[in-house]
Amino acid sequence: MKRRKFIEKLSASGLGVLAISSVIGCKSKGGKRRRESAPIIPIKPQVIATWNFGKAVETAVQILEAGGTAIDAVEQGCRVEEADSKQQTVGKGGMPDSEGNVTLDACIMDEKGNYGAVLCVKNIKHVVSVARKVMEETPHVMLVGEGAEKFAISKGFIPEDLLTESVKKAWEKWKETSEYNPIINIENNDTIGMLALDKHGQLSGACTTSGLAYKMPGRVGDSPIIGGGLFVDNEVGAAAATGLGEAVLKTVGSFLIVELMRQGMSPQDACEEAIKRIVTNPQSDYKNFQVGYIAINKKGETGGYSIHEWFSYNVYKKGALENIKSDFYLANKQ
Ligand code: GLY
């Protein structure tokens, strides 16, 4: 009697379970194969997100717990921070470029490998949702600047001034010297990158940011770039980045982490290896900037790692939300 094991997702049933079934290879009287009843392993929805964006994660969790999809969860989670005008690194209230314009970057990627992004967008706060529209309603994957803004307006997004009074004052003060010396999320948080695993076992991710404060007009970082700020491979896992986008892009960080997981590394080890690729470059000025990564694999294992201290991330799994202080490269390696 030959025994063959396989894993079957019961997504169509809506049961929210992963069933591990066994097929008995021997024939019954009628000559047909017979399927044994399967042990059922429930999948608990999971969310992981950069920094201490607790409200965003709670929103994503509510969607997943109600049976929603990972792609809806990450979009709605990111929108919470985009709408928070006190949050100076994402959406409305984000820090402007050197000319006082707030320009936003975002991307989203679903379980089928579909991807959408918008870059350097003015006047529209929910850029993660515009990115989703690019993914679902255009033949393209990226729209930039005015084209992205026009597209958003054509889809019903309402333009608004994203520069708040307090941020405008900070920019005016900065202009007195115009010294460009960003202390990149060593002490402040920045980009929200969010990854979710839904009850059907599907992975999705999203990323949204206002980028570096006082950046050059037109500058875009890692956050909307596939493989840089975000990458999802539903067979393997997903990763997202925060910190100095230039350093993430030079090492294609999120794609690297997913590929390392494909080769068998845990999410934690893969994040550590991606950080090592940055700091072991002899040209790297890594003591003066921050990069942090988060990752999740298909089994729901998670990890996170950064160059410096001060990076934390939220994980929701087994029914509880936890803010985890990341391990960091500079812990013992000064
Ligand atoms: N990680 C955000 C940026 O560099 O723009």
Coordinates of C-alpha atoms and ligand atoms in Angstrom, one line a residue:
M1 CA 0.0 0.0 0.0
K2 CA 1.5 3.3 -1.1
R3 CA 0.8 6.4 1.0
R4 CA 1.0 9.9 -0.4
K5 CA 0.7 13.1 1.7
F6 CA -0.4 16.4 0.4
I7 CA -1.5 19.7 1.7
E8 CA -4.8 21.1 0.6
K9 CA -6.0 24.7 1.2
L10 CA -9.6 24.9 1.9
S11 CA -9.9 28.5 0.9
A12 CA -13.0 27.9 -1.2
S13 CA -14.8 26.5 1.8
G14 CA -14.1 29.6 3.9
L15 CA -13.3 27.4 6.8
G16 CA -10.1 29.1 7.5
V17 CA -8.1 26.0 7.9
L18 CA -5.2 24.2 6.4
A19 CA -6.1 20.5 6.0
I20 CA -3.4 17.9 5.9
S21 CA -4.9 15.0 4.2
S22 CA -3.7 11.5 3.3
V23 CA -4.6 9.5 0.3
I24 CA -4.6 5.7 0.6
G25 CA -3.1 4.3 -2.5
C26 CA -4.9 0.9 -2.2
K27 CA -8.0 0.3 -4.2
S28 CA -11.4 -0.2 -2.6
K29 CA -13.9 -2.7 -4.0
G30 CA -15.0 -0.4 -6.7
G31 CA -11.5 0.1 -7.8
K32 CA -11.5 3.8 -6.7
R33 CA -9.0 5.6 -4.5
R34 CA -10.3 6.4 -1.0
R35 CA -9.5 9.6 0.9
E36 CA -9.0 9.4 4.7
S37 CA -10.6 12.1 6.8
A38 CA -8.0 14.8 7.3
P39 CA -6.6 16.3 10.5
I40 CA -7.5 20.0 10.4
I41 CA -5.0 22.6 11.5
P42 CA -6.5 26.1 11.8
I43 CA -4.5 28.9 10.3
K44 CA -4.4 31.9 12.6
P45 CA -4.3 35.2 10.7
Q46 CA -1.0 37.0 11.3
V47 CA 0.3 40.5 10.7
I48 CA 3.7 42.0 11.0
A49 CA 4.5 45.7 10.6
T50 CA 7.5 48.0 11.0
W51 CA 7.7 50.3 14.0
N52 CA 5.1 50.9 16.6
F53 CA 2.1 51.4 14.3
G54 CA -0.2 49.5 16.7
K55 CA -3.5 51.0 15.4
A56 CA -2.7 50.1 11.9
V57 CA -1.9 46.5 12.9
E58 CA -5.1 46.3 14.9
T59 CA -7.1 47.5 11.9
A60 CA -5.5 44.8 9.7
V61 CA -6.1 42.2 12.4
Q62 CA -9.8 43.1 12.6
I63 CA -10.1 42.5 8.9
L64 CA -8.4 39.2 9.0
E65 CA -10.3 38.0 12.1
A66 CA -13.5 38.8 10.3
G67 CA -12.4 36.5 7.5
G68 CA -11.0 39.2 5.2
T69 CA -8.1 38.8 2.8
A70 CA -4.5 39.7 3.4
I71 CA -4.5 42.3 0.6
D72 CA -7.5 44.1 2.2
A73 CA -5.8 43.9 5.6
V74 CA -2.5 45.5 4.5
E75 CA -4.2 48.2 2.5
Q76 CA -6.6 49.2 5.3
G77 CA -3.9 49.0 7.9
C78 CA -1.6 51.3 6.0
R79 CA -4.4 53.8 5.4
V80 CA -4.7 54.3 9.2
E81 CA -1.2 55.9 9.3
E82 CA -1.7 57.8 6.0
A83 CA -4.7 59.5 7.6
D84 CA -3.0 60.4 10.8
S85 CA -1.7 63.9 10.3
K86 CA 0.4 63.8 13.4
Q87 CA 2.4 61.0 11.9
Q88 CA 5.3 62.9 10.1
T89 CA 6.6 60.1 8.0
V90 CA 3.6 58.7 6.2
G91 CA 0.6 60.3 4.3
K92 CA -0.9 63.6 5.4
G93 CA 1.4 65.5 7.7
G94 CA 4.5 63.8 6.2
M95 CA 7.7 65.8 6.1
P96 CA 8.2 67.7 2.8
D97 CA 11.1 67.8 0.3
S98 CA 13.5 70.7 0.3
E99 CA 11.0 72.9 -1.6
G100 CA 8.2 72.3 0.9
N101 CA 6.2 69.8 -1.2
V102 CA 5.0 66.6 0.5
T103 CA 5.5 63.8 -1.9
L104 CA 4.4 60.2 -1.1
D105 CA 5.5 56.8 -2.3
A106 CA 3.6 53.5 -1.8
C107 CA 3.3 50.0 -3.2
I108 CA 1.2 46.9 -2.6
M109 CA 1.7 43.2 -3.7
D110 CA -0.8 40.4 -3.5
E111 CA -0.6 36.6 -3.2
K112 CA -0.7 36.1 -7.0
G113 CA 2.5 38.2 -7.5
N114 CA 0.6 41.2 -8.7
Y115 CA 2.1 44.5 -7.8
G116 CA 1.2 48.2 -8.0
A117 CA 3.1 51.4 -7.0
V118 CA 2.9 55.1 -7.1
L119 CA 5.9 57.4 -6.7
C120 CA 6.4 61.0 -5.8
V121 CA 2.7 61.8 -5.5
K122 CA 1.5 65.2 -4.3
N123 CA -1.9 66.1 -2.8
I124 CA -3.3 62.5 -2.3
K125 CA -3.0 61.0 1.1
H126 CA -4.1 57.4 0.5
V127 CA -1.4 56.5 -1.9
V128 CA -1.5 52.8 -0.8
S129 CA -5.0 52.6 -2.2
V130 CA -3.9 54.4 -5.4
A131 CA -1.2 51.7 -5.7
R132 CA -3.8 49.1 -5.4
K133 CA -5.9 50.7 -8.2
V134 CA -2.7 50.7 -10.4
M135 CA -2.3 47.0 -9.7
E136 CA -5.9 46.1 -10.3
E137 CA -7.2 48.6 -12.8
T138 CA -4.3 49.4 -15.2
P139 CA -2.0 47.4 -17.4
H140 CA 1.0 48.9 -15.6
V141 CA 2.7 48.4 -12.3
M142 CA 4.0 52.0 -11.5
L143 CA 2.7 55.5 -12.0
V144 CA 4.8 58.5 -11.0
G145 CA 4.2 62.2 -10.1
E146 CA 1.5 64.1 -12.0
G147 CA 0.4 61.0 -13.9
A148 CA -0.2 59.2 -10.7
E149 CA -2.1 62.1 -9.2
K150 CA -4.3 62.5 -12.3
F151 CA -5.0 58.8 -12.2
A152 CA -6.0 59.0 -8.5
I153 CA -8.4 61.9 -9.1
S154 CA -9.9 60.0 -12.1
K155 CA -10.6 57.1 -9.6
G156 CA -12.4 59.4 -7.1
F157 CA -9.5 60.3 -4.7
I158 CA -10.0 63.9 -3.4
P159 CA -6.9 66.1 -3.6
E160 CA -5.9 68.0 -0.5
D161 CA -3.0 69.9 1.0
L162 CA -0.8 67.3 2.8
L163 CA 1.5 69.9 4.5
T164 CA 0.3 70.6 8.0
E165 CA 0.9 73.9 9.8
S166 CA 3.4 72.3 12.3
V167 CA 5.3 70.5 9.6
K168 CA 5.4 73.7 7.5
K169 CA 6.9 75.6 10.5
A170 CA 9.6 72.9 10.9
W171 CA 10.4 73.1 7.2
E172 CA 10.6 77.0 7.4
K173 CA 13.0 76.6 10.3
W174 CA 15.1 74.0 8.3
K175 CA 15.3 76.5 5.4
E176 CA 17.2 79.0 7.6
T177 CA 20.2 76.7 7.1
S178 CA 19.1 74.2 4.5
E179 CA 21.6 71.7 5.9
Y180 CA 20.9 68.3 4.6
N181 CA 21.9 65.9 7.3
P182 CA 19.0 63.6 8.0
I183 CA 19.1 61.5 11.2
I184 CA 17.3 58.7 9.5
N185 CA 14.9 56.8 11.8
I186 CA 17.7 56.2 14.3
E187 CA 15.5 57.9 16.8
N188 CA 12.3 58.4 14.7
N189 CA 10.2 55.9 12.9
D190 CA 9.5 56.2 9.3
T191 CA 8.0 54.0 6.6
I192 CA 5.2 51.6 7.4
G193 CA 5.7 48.2 5.8
M194 CA 3.0 45.6 6.6
L195 CA 2.8 41.9 5.8
A196 CA -0.2 39.7 6.4
L197 CA -1.1 36.1 6.3
D198 CA -4.8 35.5 6.1
K199 CA -6.9 32.5 7.2
H200 CA -6.6 31.0 3.7
G201 CA -2.9 30.9 4.0
Q202 CA -2.4 33.8 1.5
L203 CA 0.3 36.4 1.9
S204 CA 0.2 40.1 0.9
G205 CA 2.2 43.2 1.7
A206 CA 2.1 47.0 1.5
C207 CA 4.4 49.9 2.1
T208 CA 3.8 53.6 2.4
T209 CA 6.0 56.6 3.2
S210 CA 6.6 60.3 2.8
G211 CA 10.3 59.4 2.4
L212 CA 13.2 61.4 3.7
A213 CA 12.6 64.8 5.2
Y214 CA 13.9 67.6 3.0
K215 CA 14.9 65.2 0.2
M216 CA 15.8 66.6 -3.2
P217 CA 12.6 67.2 -5.2
G218 CA 11.9 64.0 -7.2
R219 CA 13.8 61.7 -4.9
V220 CA 12.2 58.3 -4.4
G221 CA 13.4 55.7 -1.9
D222 CA 12.9 52.0 -1.6
S223 CA 9.3 52.0 -0.4
P224 CA 7.5 51.8 -3.7
I225 CA 10.1 49.7 -5.5
I226 CA 9.4 46.0 -5.9
G227 CA 12.1 43.9 -4.2
G228 CA 13.4 47.0 -2.3
G229 CA 10.9 48.1 0.2
L230 CA 8.6 45.2 -0.3
F231 CA 8.5 41.7 -1.8
V232 CA 5.9 38.9 -1.5
D233 CA 6.2 35.4 -2.9
N234 CA 3.2 33.5 -1.8
E235 CA 5.0 30.2 -2.1
V236 CA 7.8 31.3 0.3
G237 CA 7.2 34.4 2.4
A238 CA 7.3 38.2 2.4
A239 CA 9.6 41.0 3.6
A240 CA 9.5 44.8 4.0
A241 CA 12.0 47.4 4.8
T242 CA 12.3 50.7 6.6
G243 CA 15.1 53.2 6.9
L244 CA 17.5 54.7 4.3
G245 CA 16.0 53.7 1.0
E246 CA 19.2 54.2 -0.9
A247 CA 20.9 51.5 1.2
V248 CA 18.0 49.1 0.8
L249 CA 17.8 49.6 -3.0
K250 CA 21.5 49.0 -3.5
T251 CA 21.1 45.5 -1.9
V252 CA 17.6 44.8 -3.2
G253 CA 16.8 44.0 0.4
S254 CA 13.3 42.6 0.5
F255 CA 13.8 40.4 -2.5
L256 CA 17.0 39.1 -1.0
I257 CA 15.3 38.2 2.2
V258 CA 12.5 36.2 0.4
E259 CA 15.1 34.4 -1.8
L260 CA 17.1 33.5 1.3
M261 CA 13.9 32.1 2.9
R262 CA 13.4 30.1 -0.3
Q263 CA 16.8 28.6 0.2
G264 CA 15.7 27.5 3.7
M265 CA 16.7 30.3 6.0
S266 CA 14.3 31.4 8.8
P267 CA 12.8 34.9 8.5
Q268 CA 15.1 36.0 11.3
D269 CA 18.3 34.7 9.8
A270 CA 17.3 36.1 6.4
C271 CA 16.8 39.6 7.8
E272 CA 20.1 39.4 9.6
E273 CA 21.9 38.3 6.4
A274 CA 20.3 41.2 4.5
I275 CA 21.6 43.7 7.1
K276 CA 25.0 42.1 6.9
R277 CA 25.1 42.7 3.1
I278 CA 24.8 46.5 3.9
V279 CA 27.2 46.8 6.7
T280 CA 29.9 44.5 5.3
N281 CA 30.3 46.7 2.2
P282 CA 33.6 48.5 2.8
Q283 CA 32.1 51.7 1.3
S284 CA 29.1 51.6 3.7
D285 CA 28.7 54.5 6.1
Y286 CA 26.3 52.3 8.1
K287 CA 27.0 53.9 11.5
N288 CA 25.2 57.0 10.2
F289 CA 22.0 55.5 8.9
Q290 CA 19.4 53.0 9.9
V291 CA 17.8 50.1 8.0
G292 CA 15.4 47.7 9.5
Y293 CA 13.7 44.6 8.0
I294 CA 10.8 42.5 8.8
A295 CA 9.8 39.1 7.3
I296 CA 7.3 36.4 7.5
N297 CA 7.3 32.9 5.9
K298 CA 4.5 30.8 4.7
K299 CA 4.4 28.9 8.0
G300 CA 3.8 32.1 9.8
E301 CA 7.3 32.4 11.4
T302 CA 8.4 36.0 11.7
G303 CA 11.6 37.9 12.2
G304 CA 13.1 41.4 12.2
Y305 CA 16.6 42.9 12.4
S306 CA 18.2 46.4 12.0
I307 CA 21.5 48.1 11.9
H308 CA 20.9 50.2 15.0
E309 CA 18.9 49.9 18.1
W310 CA 15.6 51.8 18.3
F311 CA 13.9 49.7 15.7
S312 CA 10.8 47.8 16.8
Y313 CA 8.0 46.0 15.0
N314 CA 4.6 44.8 15.7
V315 CA 3.6 41.2 15.4
Y316 CA 0.1 39.8 15.7
K317 CA -0.1 36.1 16.0
K318 CA -1.8 33.5 18.2
G319 CA -4.4 36.1 19.0
A320 CA -2.1 38.6 20.6
L321 CA -0.4 41.8 19.5
E322 CA 3.2 42.3 20.6
N323 CA 5.7 45.1 19.9
I324 CA 9.1 43.6 19.6
K325 CA 12.3 45.5 20.1
S326 CA 14.5 44.3 17.2
D327 CA 17.9 42.8 17.6
F328 CA 20.4 44.9 15.9
Y329 CA 23.7 44.6 14.1
L330 CA 25.6 47.2 16.2
A331 CA 24.7 45.3 19.5
N332 CA 28.2 43.8 19.8
K333 CA 29.9 44.7 16.6
Q334 CA 31.1 48.2 17.1
Ligands
GLY1 N1 12.4 54.0 3.5 C1 11.9 55.2 3.1 C2 12.7 56.0 2.1 O1 13.9 55.8 2.1 O2 12.1 56.7 1.4

